Amino acid sequence: MDFSRRDLFKAGGKLLVLASVGATLEQITGAEPASDAYKMADHWWGMIIDIDHCIGCGNCVRACSRENGVPHGYFRTWVERYQIEEGKQPRVDSPDGAMEGFPPNTRERLKSFFVPKLCNQCAASPCVQVCPVGATFVSPDGVVLVDDTYCLGCRYCVQACPYGCRYLHPQKQTVDKCTLCYHRITKGLTTACCESCPTGARLLVDFKNPKDPVHEILRNNKVEVLKPYMATQAKVYYKNLDGAVR
Amino acid sequence: MWFARKEGVVRRLVRDAGHLIRPALVLLAGVAVFLVVRSAIVPKAFGQYGHYRPGALALVRQRPIAYAGQDTCVVCHDDEATARAAGKHAHVACEACHGALAQHADDPAAHVPQLPDVANLCRRCHEKDAAKPPTFPQVVTAEHSGGMACNQCHQPHNPHL
């Protein structure tokens, strides 16, 4: 057979070009399995929480637990009650994460308010930075998610989160956290906690939507994120947040 | 003379190079095995959006919903929605009190919702607490009703008496 070294190199080169083109095509086309109307690039999700509207009923905690199958004793969202006497350390309680609300407290002469908490969906998230296997990440639409099939359960991210929003799922042995109800918001629904909040203290917002009320809220109110000095670029904004809240 | 000496150096180098070439081959083989295994294990699209598997997004989205959402409820229950819209509970979503009812919305006959437990339901929001906003309607239930159920006086969809 007449097959020179030159022919061999030529054929090899062609094969290489074909293979790389094929691989690139596969990367572009085969990556986004859900072929629907939802475009990740059009959204940048966050939340506004109005402290002055929260009544500590615990509806959000129960709804989150039900919607996401959160195991008993673990929380993707919870509500804290702050009680501050002048000149003293604040007292903070959250019985069972406020799953059944709070035992009534009618003490006068006390600054007291509720603070709902959840994953702050940080854009520069410490939990994502420390993951050694690429199991947790900020999605293109700004939600911090966990890949169950990649997570080793090493708990680095649980320690890295400054807000205490992650836990190791006792059955799955992988890390679990608030997904901002990613399975709902990508279908055009709001999160379970926002859906069930009776006073509108929680509001799911999309920073990339020019018609979203978030722009007006941020313009007309004093807002703050939790632990701004951590420089996590948190996207959960609190209206009328007291300085005592950590 | 110098040429002969140089030839001797080259020959010695080639003869002694064996202990360099053999480990180099082992190293190369190791790298090759690593690359083959890596390409087999790492998903093709890994790194498309960042250092993660894009398939994970679809995995998270797969979860079925439990709360149907306000818009779904009012499709059938427009009479309750009208009653509610006239009162103070106008902005309270149906499922805030009635619980997660996506299954009921999918198949109303197979999943009949339970009526909420009124004793606990109303109290969770309206029991007096110093931490609640002062403008929010609150009562000390023991003094307010003396043990009577809230819905004996108040109609929950429009609670004004």
Tab-separated table of C-alpha atoms in Angstrom:
chain	number	residue	atom	x	y	z
A	1	MET	CA	0.000	0.000	0.000
A	2	ASP	CA	1.345	3.407	-1.001
A	3	PHE	CA	0.823	5.614	2.058
A	4	SER	CA	3.591	8.108	2.678
A	5	ARG	CA	4.387	9.848	5.917
A	6	ARG	CA	3.125	13.086	4.266
A	7	ASP	CA	-0.291	11.504	3.621
A	8	LEU	CA	-0.438	10.326	7.213
A	9	PHE	CA	0.153	13.852	8.576
A	10	LYS	CA	-2.432	15.296	6.156
A	11	ALA	CA	-5.100	12.785	7.182
A	12	GLY	CA	-4.244	13.289	10.869
A	13	GLY	CA	-4.574	17.054	10.553
A	14	LYS	CA	-7.993	16.770	8.905
A	15	LEU	CA	-9.192	14.414	11.620
A	16	LEU	CA	-7.979	16.795	14.337
A	17	VAL	CA	-9.817	19.782	12.799
A	18	LEU	CA	-13.040	17.746	12.407
A	19	ALA	CA	-12.853	16.467	15.973
A	20	SER	CA	-12.329	19.923	17.467
A	21	VAL	CA	-15.197	21.404	15.423
A	22	GLY	CA	-17.439	18.551	16.569
A	23	ALA	CA	-16.475	19.041	20.209
A	24	THR	CA	-17.141	22.790	20.039
A	25	LEU	CA	-20.549	22.228	18.431
A	26	GLU	CA	-21.434	19.732	21.126
A	27	GLN	CA	-20.437	22.233	23.812
A	28	ILE	CA	-22.633	24.934	22.314
A	29	THR	CA	-25.694	22.839	21.541
A	30	GLY	CA	-25.659	20.029	24.085
A	31	ALA	CA	-25.229	22.150	27.203
A	32	GLU	CA	-28.654	23.660	27.903
A	33	PRO	CA	-31.013	20.683	28.143
A	34	ALA	CA	-34.160	22.645	29.050
A	35	SER	CA	-35.246	24.139	25.738
A	36	ASP	CA	-37.971	26.512	26.884
A	37	ALA	CA	-38.823	30.199	26.978
A	38	TYR	CA	-36.713	30.888	30.067
A	39	LYS	CA	-33.480	32.733	29.180
A	40	MET	CA	-30.941	32.774	31.994
A	41	ALA	CA	-29.138	35.772	30.535
A	42	ASP	CA	-32.290	37.924	30.922
A	43	HIS	CA	-32.489	37.597	34.727
A	44	TRP	CA	-30.502	38.526	37.827
A	45	TRP	CA	-32.457	37.382	40.877
A	46	GLY	CA	-32.506	38.780	44.390
A	47	MET	CA	-34.923	39.613	47.194
A	48	ILE	CA	-36.175	42.628	49.126
A	49	ILE	CA	-37.155	42.064	52.761
A	50	ASP	CA	-39.156	44.729	54.570
A	51	ILE	CA	-38.430	44.435	58.308
A	52	ASP	CA	-41.355	46.748	59.134
A	53	HIS	CA	-43.819	44.335	57.532
A	54	CYS	CA	-42.632	41.052	59.043
A	55	ILE	CA	-45.000	39.753	61.742
A	56	GLY	CA	-43.038	36.593	62.581
A	57	CYS	CA	-45.855	34.204	61.639
A	58	GLY	CA	-43.430	31.629	60.224
A	59	ASN	CA	-45.448	31.086	57.040
A	60	CYS	CA	-42.249	31.395	54.963
A	61	VAL	CA	-40.439	28.781	57.054
A	62	ARG	CA	-43.278	26.253	56.723
A	63	ALA	CA	-43.750	26.973	53.004
A	64	CYS	CA	-40.029	26.586	52.289
A	65	SER	CA	-39.896	23.352	54.231
A	66	ARG	CA	-42.919	21.967	52.362
A	67	GLU	CA	-41.882	23.173	48.909
A	68	ASN	CA	-38.303	21.963	49.113
A	69	GLY	CA	-38.603	18.935	51.391
A	70	VAL	CA	-36.228	20.461	53.949
A	71	PRO	CA	-35.463	17.853	56.655
A	72	HIS	CA	-36.864	18.453	60.150
A	73	GLY	CA	-34.613	20.645	62.280
A	74	TYR	CA	-32.825	22.170	59.271
A	75	PHE	CA	-33.713	25.466	57.623
A	76	ARG	CA	-33.241	27.123	54.256
A	77	THR	CA	-35.019	30.155	55.672
A	78	TRP	CA	-35.817	31.088	59.254
A	79	VAL	CA	-37.035	34.101	61.236
A	80	GLU	CA	-35.193	35.695	64.174
A	81	ARG	CA	-36.779	37.907	66.833
A	82	TYR	CA	-34.551	40.680	68.172
A	83	GLN	CA	-35.248	42.201	71.608
A	84	ILE	CA	-32.990	45.090	72.478
A	85	GLU	CA	-32.885	46.889	75.803
A	86	GLU	CA	-30.963	50.139	75.850
A	87	GLY	CA	-27.315	49.611	76.762
A	88	LYS	CA	-27.578	45.820	76.742
A	89	GLN	CA	-26.667	43.059	74.322
A	90	PRO	CA	-29.567	42.184	71.973
A	91	ARG	CA	-31.503	39.032	72.788
A	92	VAL	CA	-32.204	36.926	69.695
A	93	ASP	CA	-34.511	33.923	69.596
A	94	SER	CA	-35.809	31.717	66.813
A	95	PRO	CA	-37.661	28.722	68.298
A	96	ASP	CA	-37.471	25.868	65.743
A	97	GLY	CA	-36.609	28.516	63.123
A	98	ALA	CA	-40.058	30.087	63.752
A	99	MET	CA	-41.669	27.027	62.174
A	100	GLU	CA	-44.709	27.575	64.456
A	101	GLY	CA	-44.287	31.316	64.888
A	102	PHE	CA	-43.155	32.806	68.203
A	103	PRO	CA	-44.415	32.556	71.790
A	104	PRO	CA	-46.036	35.946	72.459
A	105	ASN	CA	-43.992	38.653	74.120
A	106	THR	CA	-45.781	41.778	75.286
A	107	ARG	CA	-42.919	43.405	77.233
A	108	GLU	CA	-42.993	47.165	76.864
A	109	ARG	CA	-40.067	49.615	76.673
A	110	LEU	CA	-38.115	47.308	74.408
A	111	LYS	CA	-36.995	47.669	70.815
A	112	SER	CA	-38.200	44.504	69.149
A	113	PHE	CA	-38.575	43.310	65.582
A	114	PHE	CA	-38.387	40.227	63.352
A	115	VAL	CA	-35.650	39.475	60.802
A	116	PRO	CA	-36.332	36.794	58.178
A	117	LYS	CA	-33.136	35.180	56.919
A	118	LEU	CA	-32.210	33.087	53.916
A	119	CYS	CA	-29.314	32.616	51.492
A	120	ASN	CA	-28.205	36.089	50.429
A	121	GLN	CA	-27.468	34.887	46.861
A	122	CYS	CA	-24.072	36.628	46.916
A	123	ALA	CA	-22.560	37.507	43.556
A	124	ALA	CA	-19.041	37.126	45.005
A	125	SER	CA	-19.879	34.206	47.222
A	126	PRO	CA	-17.315	32.804	49.690
A	127	CYS	CA	-19.053	29.405	49.567
A	128	VAL	CA	-18.463	29.150	45.817
A	129	GLN	CA	-14.833	30.203	46.149
A	130	VAL	CA	-13.957	27.434	48.595
A	131	CYS	CA	-15.673	24.503	46.833
A	132	PRO	CA	-12.839	22.203	45.715
A	133	VAL	CA	-14.859	20.279	43.108
A	134	GLY	CA	-17.087	22.827	41.351
A	135	ALA	CA	-20.210	21.509	43.094
A	136	THR	CA	-21.539	24.922	44.080
A	137	PHE	CA	-21.730	27.916	41.805
A	138	VAL	CA	-23.488	31.159	40.915
A	139	SER	CA	-25.819	30.432	38.009
A	140	PRO	CA	-25.875	32.837	35.018
A	141	ASP	CA	-29.100	34.318	36.477
A	142	GLY	CA	-27.508	34.973	39.854
A	143	VAL	CA	-28.667	32.100	42.080
A	144	VAL	CA	-26.193	30.157	44.233
A	145	LEU	CA	-26.917	26.474	43.635
A	146	VAL	CA	-25.481	23.073	44.598
A	147	ASP	CA	-24.806	20.199	42.202
A	148	ASP	CA	-25.861	17.161	44.277
A	149	THR	CA	-24.024	14.748	41.997
A	150	TYR	CA	-20.677	16.552	42.453
A	151	CYS	CA	-20.833	17.531	46.135
A	152	LEU	CA	-18.449	15.478	48.287
A	153	GLY	CA	-19.953	16.661	51.580
A	154	CYS	CA	-16.662	18.198	52.726
A	155	ARG	CA	-18.531	21.105	54.385
A	156	TYR	CA	-15.963	23.773	53.396
A	157	CYS	CA	-18.826	25.923	52.083
A	158	VAL	CA	-20.833	25.450	55.294
A	159	GLN	CA	-17.935	27.015	57.190
A	160	ALA	CA	-17.294	29.686	54.565
A	161	CYS	CA	-20.846	31.110	54.487
A	162	PRO	CA	-20.842	34.217	56.732
A	163	TYR	CA	-24.630	33.982	57.109
A	164	GLY	CA	-24.958	30.363	58.253
A	165	CYS	CA	-27.244	29.482	55.365
A	166	ARG	CA	-25.910	26.015	54.491
A	167	TYR	CA	-26.207	22.604	56.113
A	168	LEU	CA	-25.264	19.020	55.360
A	169	HIS	CA	-28.422	17.127	54.368
A	170	PRO	CA	-28.630	14.244	56.870
A	171	GLN	CA	-29.864	11.688	54.315
A	172	LYS	CA	-28.180	12.785	51.089
A	173	GLN	CA	-24.901	13.654	52.857
A	174	THR	CA	-24.460	16.505	50.410
A	175	VAL	CA	-24.725	20.201	51.156
A	176	ASP	CA	-28.167	21.763	50.891
A	177	LYS	CA	-29.270	25.391	50.807
A	178	CYS	CA	-31.886	27.867	49.593
A	179	THR	CA	-32.191	27.656	45.805
A	180	LEU	CA	-34.385	30.772	45.700
A	181	CYS	CA	-36.961	28.182	44.529
A	182	TYR	CA	-35.067	27.910	41.240
A	183	HIS	CA	-37.578	25.268	40.063
A	184	ARG	CA	-40.369	27.850	40.524
A	185	ILE	CA	-38.825	31.136	39.395
A	186	THR	CA	-37.674	29.561	36.112
A	187	LYS	CA	-41.358	28.697	35.471
A	188	GLY	CA	-42.535	32.266	36.086
A	189	LEU	CA	-43.739	31.638	39.662
A	190	THR	CA	-42.492	33.419	42.749
A	191	THR	CA	-40.669	31.611	45.573
A	192	ALA	CA	-42.681	29.569	48.105
A	193	CYS	CA	-41.733	31.977	50.924
A	194	CYS	CA	-42.873	35.053	48.962
A	195	GLU	CA	-46.041	33.262	47.813
A	196	SER	CA	-47.054	32.461	51.388
A	197	CYS	CA	-45.969	35.707	53.095
A	198	PRO	CA	-49.261	37.317	54.233
A	199	THR	CA	-47.900	40.865	54.590
A	200	GLY	CA	-45.668	41.150	51.530
A	201	ALA	CA	-42.574	41.471	53.723
A	202	ARG	CA	-40.636	39.374	51.208
A	203	LEU	CA	-40.459	40.200	47.527
A	204	LEU	CA	-38.630	38.239	44.830
A	205	VAL	CA	-36.955	40.732	42.481
A	206	ASP	CA	-35.219	40.604	39.120
A	207	PHE	CA	-32.557	43.292	38.795
A	208	LYS	CA	-32.326	42.839	35.018
A	209	ASN	CA	-36.026	43.511	34.464
A	210	PRO	CA	-36.412	47.272	33.923
A	211	LYS	CA	-40.107	47.076	34.933
A	212	ASP	CA	-39.410	45.287	38.228
A	213	PRO	CA	-40.447	47.300	41.353
A	214	VAL	CA	-36.959	46.709	42.776
A	215	HIS	CA	-35.533	49.787	41.068
A	216	GLU	CA	-38.117	52.072	42.661
A	217	ILE	CA	-37.711	50.373	46.054
A	218	LEU	CA	-33.934	50.807	46.011
A	219	ARG	CA	-34.296	54.442	44.940
A	220	ASN	CA	-36.912	55.442	47.535
A	221	ASN	CA	-35.768	53.564	50.626
A	222	LYS	CA	-32.833	53.165	52.966
A	223	VAL	CA	-31.690	49.620	52.345
A	224	GLU	CA	-28.825	47.509	53.607
A	225	VAL	CA	-27.474	43.997	53.072
A	226	LEU	CA	-26.354	41.780	55.959
A	227	LYS	CA	-22.641	42.032	56.849
A	228	PRO	CA	-21.693	44.425	54.037
A	229	TYR	CA	-18.096	44.431	55.340
A	230	MET	CA	-17.774	40.817	54.139
A	231	ALA	CA	-17.867	42.191	50.557
A	232	THR	CA	-19.928	39.240	49.346
A	233	GLN	CA	-22.093	41.372	47.027
A	234	ALA	CA	-25.247	39.987	48.648
A	235	LYS	CA	-28.450	40.412	46.624
A	236	VAL	CA	-30.939	40.148	49.503
A	237	TYR	CA	-31.658	43.734	50.533
A	238	TYR	CA	-33.295	44.661	53.858
A	239	LYS	CA	-35.507	47.692	54.216
A	240	ASN	CA	-35.174	49.495	57.590
A	241	LEU	CA	-32.560	47.117	58.972
A	242	ASP	CA	-31.345	47.871	62.511
A	243	GLY	CA	-27.604	48.065	63.113
A	244	ALA	CA	-27.835	45.385	65.815
A	245	VAL	CA	-28.686	42.683	63.265
A	246	ARG	CA	-25.844	40.303	62.416
B	1	MET	CA	42.188	15.293	17.794
B	2	TRP	CA	39.460	17.557	19.323
B	3	PHE	CA	36.916	15.922	16.972
B	4	ALA	CA	37.689	12.474	18.277
B	5	ARG	CA	37.348	13.667	21.815
B	6	LYS	CA	33.917	15.219	21.088
B	7	GLU	CA	32.684	12.017	19.475
B	8	GLY	CA	33.566	10.246	22.677
B	9	VAL	CA	31.449	12.669	24.695
B	10	VAL	CA	28.413	12.202	22.435
B	11	ARG	CA	28.699	8.415	22.598
B	12	ARG	CA	28.917	8.518	26.360
B	13	LEU	CA	25.838	10.760	26.570
B	14	VAL	CA	23.756	8.458	24.383
B	15	ARG	CA	24.915	5.424	26.344
B	16	ASP	CA	24.062	7.031	29.717
B	17	ALA	CA	20.762	8.568	28.549
B	18	GLY	CA	18.804	5.372	29.228
B	19	HIS	CA	18.134	6.241	32.860
B	20	LEU	CA	16.645	9.555	31.732
B	21	ILE	CA	14.594	8.249	28.820
B	22	ARG	CA	12.926	5.386	30.729
B	23	PRO	CA	11.434	7.519	33.543
B	24	ALA	CA	10.483	10.131	30.950
B	25	LEU	CA	8.507	7.466	29.083
B	26	VAL	CA	6.823	6.360	32.308
B	27	LEU	CA	5.909	9.988	33.034
B	28	LEU	CA	4.539	10.484	29.536
B	29	ALA	CA	2.482	7.296	29.821
B	30	GLY	CA	1.135	8.544	33.150
B	31	VAL	CA	0.157	11.883	31.651
B	32	ALA	CA	-1.523	10.115	28.731
B	33	VAL	CA	-3.542	7.873	31.071
B	34	PHE	CA	-4.538	10.947	33.121
B	35	LEU	CA	-5.701	12.824	30.021
B	36	VAL	CA	-7.711	9.850	28.715
B	37	VAL	CA	-9.395	9.217	32.095
B	38	ARG	CA	-10.044	12.945	32.572
B	39	SER	CA	-11.702	13.329	29.166
B	40	ALA	CA	-13.869	10.303	29.916
B	41	ILE	CA	-14.955	11.508	33.376
B	42	VAL	CA	-15.385	15.284	32.968
B	43	PRO	CA	-18.705	16.102	31.238
B	44	LYS	CA	-18.329	17.673	27.803
B	45	ALA	CA	-19.983	20.988	28.698
B	46	PHE	CA	-18.142	21.423	32.018
B	47	GLY	CA	-16.956	25.031	32.303
B	48	GLN	CA	-19.428	26.461	29.814
B	49	TYR	CA	-20.771	29.026	32.334
B	50	GLY	CA	-18.072	28.669	34.992
B	51	HIS	CA	-16.280	26.006	36.998
B	52	TYR	CA	-19.288	23.690	37.239
B	53	ARG	CA	-21.473	21.246	35.323
B	54	PRO	CA	-24.247	23.090	33.389
B	55	GLY	CA	-26.431	19.964	33.706
B	56	ALA	CA	-26.779	20.796	37.405
B	57	LEU	CA	-29.083	23.695	36.477
B	58	ALA	CA	-31.545	21.303	34.828
B	59	LEU	CA	-31.240	18.967	37.819
B	60	VAL	CA	-32.293	21.719	40.237
B	61	ARG	CA	-35.130	22.780	37.946
B	62	GLN	CA	-36.557	19.249	37.808
B	63	ARG	CA	-38.087	19.477	41.298
B	64	PRO	CA	-41.922	19.472	41.170
B	65	ILE	CA	-43.697	22.507	42.619
B	66	ALA	CA	-45.824	22.210	45.777
B	67	TYR	CA	-47.427	25.678	45.879
B	68	ALA	CA	-49.597	26.253	42.818
B	69	GLY	CA	-49.558	30.062	43.090
B	70	GLN	CA	-52.266	32.659	43.450
B	71	ASP	CA	-53.070	32.920	39.733
B	72	THR	CA	-53.867	29.207	39.521
B	73	CYS	CA	-56.245	29.274	42.530
B	74	VAL	CA	-58.417	32.132	41.250
B	75	VAL	CA	-59.003	30.363	37.916
B	76	CYS	CA	-61.623	28.183	39.677
B	77	HIS	CA	-62.242	29.909	43.030
B	78	ASP	CA	-63.236	33.335	41.770
B	79	ASP	CA	-66.072	33.718	44.350
B	80	GLU	CA	-63.623	33.408	47.266
B	81	ALA	CA	-61.200	35.674	45.437
B	82	THR	CA	-63.901	38.334	45.075
B	83	ALA	CA	-64.860	38.097	48.762
B	84	ARG	CA	-61.216	38.389	49.762
B	85	ALA	CA	-60.483	41.323	47.451
B	86	ALA	CA	-63.042	43.464	49.314
B	87	GLY	CA	-61.419	42.998	52.738
B	88	LYS	CA	-58.225	43.362	54.707
B	89	HIS	CA	-56.935	39.991	53.523
B	90	ALA	CA	-56.877	41.113	49.895
B	91	HIS	CA	-53.101	40.705	49.673
B	92	VAL	CA	-52.894	37.371	51.500
B	93	ALA	CA	-52.411	34.575	48.955
B	94	CYS	CA	-54.784	31.590	49.174
B	95	GLU	CA	-51.991	29.159	49.975
B	96	ALA	CA	-50.699	31.342	52.827
B	97	CYS	CA	-53.581	29.930	54.900
B	98	HIS	CA	-54.716	26.856	52.953
B	99	GLY	CA	-51.222	25.387	52.443
B	100	ALA	CA	-49.494	23.889	49.405
B	101	LEU	CA	-52.114	22.859	46.845
B	102	ALA	CA	-50.354	22.264	43.521
B	103	GLN	CA	-51.507	18.622	43.615
B	104	HIS	CA	-55.086	19.789	44.161
B	105	ALA	CA	-54.753	22.179	41.210
B	106	ASP	CA	-53.484	19.325	39.011
B	107	ASP	CA	-56.269	16.930	40.016
B	108	PRO	CA	-58.985	18.557	42.183
B	109	ALA	CA	-60.955	15.318	42.611
B	110	ALA	CA	-58.055	13.187	43.828
B	111	HIS	CA	-56.596	15.757	46.253
B	112	VAL	CA	-59.260	17.397	48.399
B	113	PRO	CA	-57.700	20.045	50.658
B	114	GLN	CA	-58.268	20.044	54.435
B	115	LEU	CA	-59.759	23.126	56.062
B	116	PRO	CA	-57.101	25.069	58.009
B	117	ASP	CA	-56.850	24.697	61.797
B	118	VAL	CA	-58.400	28.069	62.702
B	119	ALA	CA	-57.270	28.075	66.360
B	120	ASN	CA	-53.599	28.128	65.383
B	121	LEU	CA	-53.866	29.816	62.004
B	122	CYS	CA	-55.229	33.217	63.082
B	123	ARG	CA	-53.185	33.345	66.276
B	124	ARG	CA	-49.852	32.956	64.475
B	125	CYS	CA	-50.384	36.269	62.699
B	126	HIS	CA	-52.624	38.216	65.080
B	127	GLU	CA	-51.462	37.270	68.606
B	128	LYS	CA	-50.066	40.381	70.277
B	129	ASP	CA	-46.277	40.613	70.187
B	130	ALA	CA	-44.080	43.642	70.855
B	131	ALA	CA	-41.950	42.728	67.842
B	132	LYS	CA	-44.868	43.061	65.422
B	133	PRO	CA	-45.306	46.369	63.597
B	134	PRO	CA	-47.582	48.589	65.764
B	135	THR	CA	-49.947	49.244	62.835
B	136	PHE	CA	-50.617	45.525	62.361
B	137	PRO	CA	-53.931	44.364	63.962
B	138	GLN	CA	-53.090	42.303	67.059
B	139	VAL	CA	-55.076	40.896	69.978
B	140	VAL	CA	-54.372	38.927	73.128
B	141	THR	CA	-56.574	36.007	72.077
B	142	ALA	CA	-57.398	34.885	75.645
B	143	GLU	CA	-58.849	38.316	76.450
B	144	HIS	CA	-60.264	39.004	72.996
B	145	SER	CA	-62.389	35.917	72.387
B	146	GLY	CA	-62.386	34.007	75.664
B	147	GLY	CA	-61.730	30.704	73.912
B	148	MET	CA	-64.241	31.144	71.086
B	149	ALA	CA	-63.038	30.203	67.604
B	150	CYS	CA	-62.134	33.250	65.489
B	151	ASN	CA	-64.392	32.251	62.606
B	152	GLN	CA	-67.498	32.279	64.842
B	153	CYS	CA	-67.445	36.074	64.464
B	154	HIS	CA	-64.989	36.800	61.645
B	155	GLN	CA	-65.346	35.510	58.101
B	156	PRO	CA	-61.727	34.603	57.225
B	157	HIS	CA	-61.844	35.764	53.586
B	158	ASN	CA	-63.103	39.180	54.671
B	159	PRO	CA	-62.551	39.366	58.450
B	160	HIS	CA	-64.252	42.729	59.100
B	161	LEU	CA	-67.311	42.274	61.369
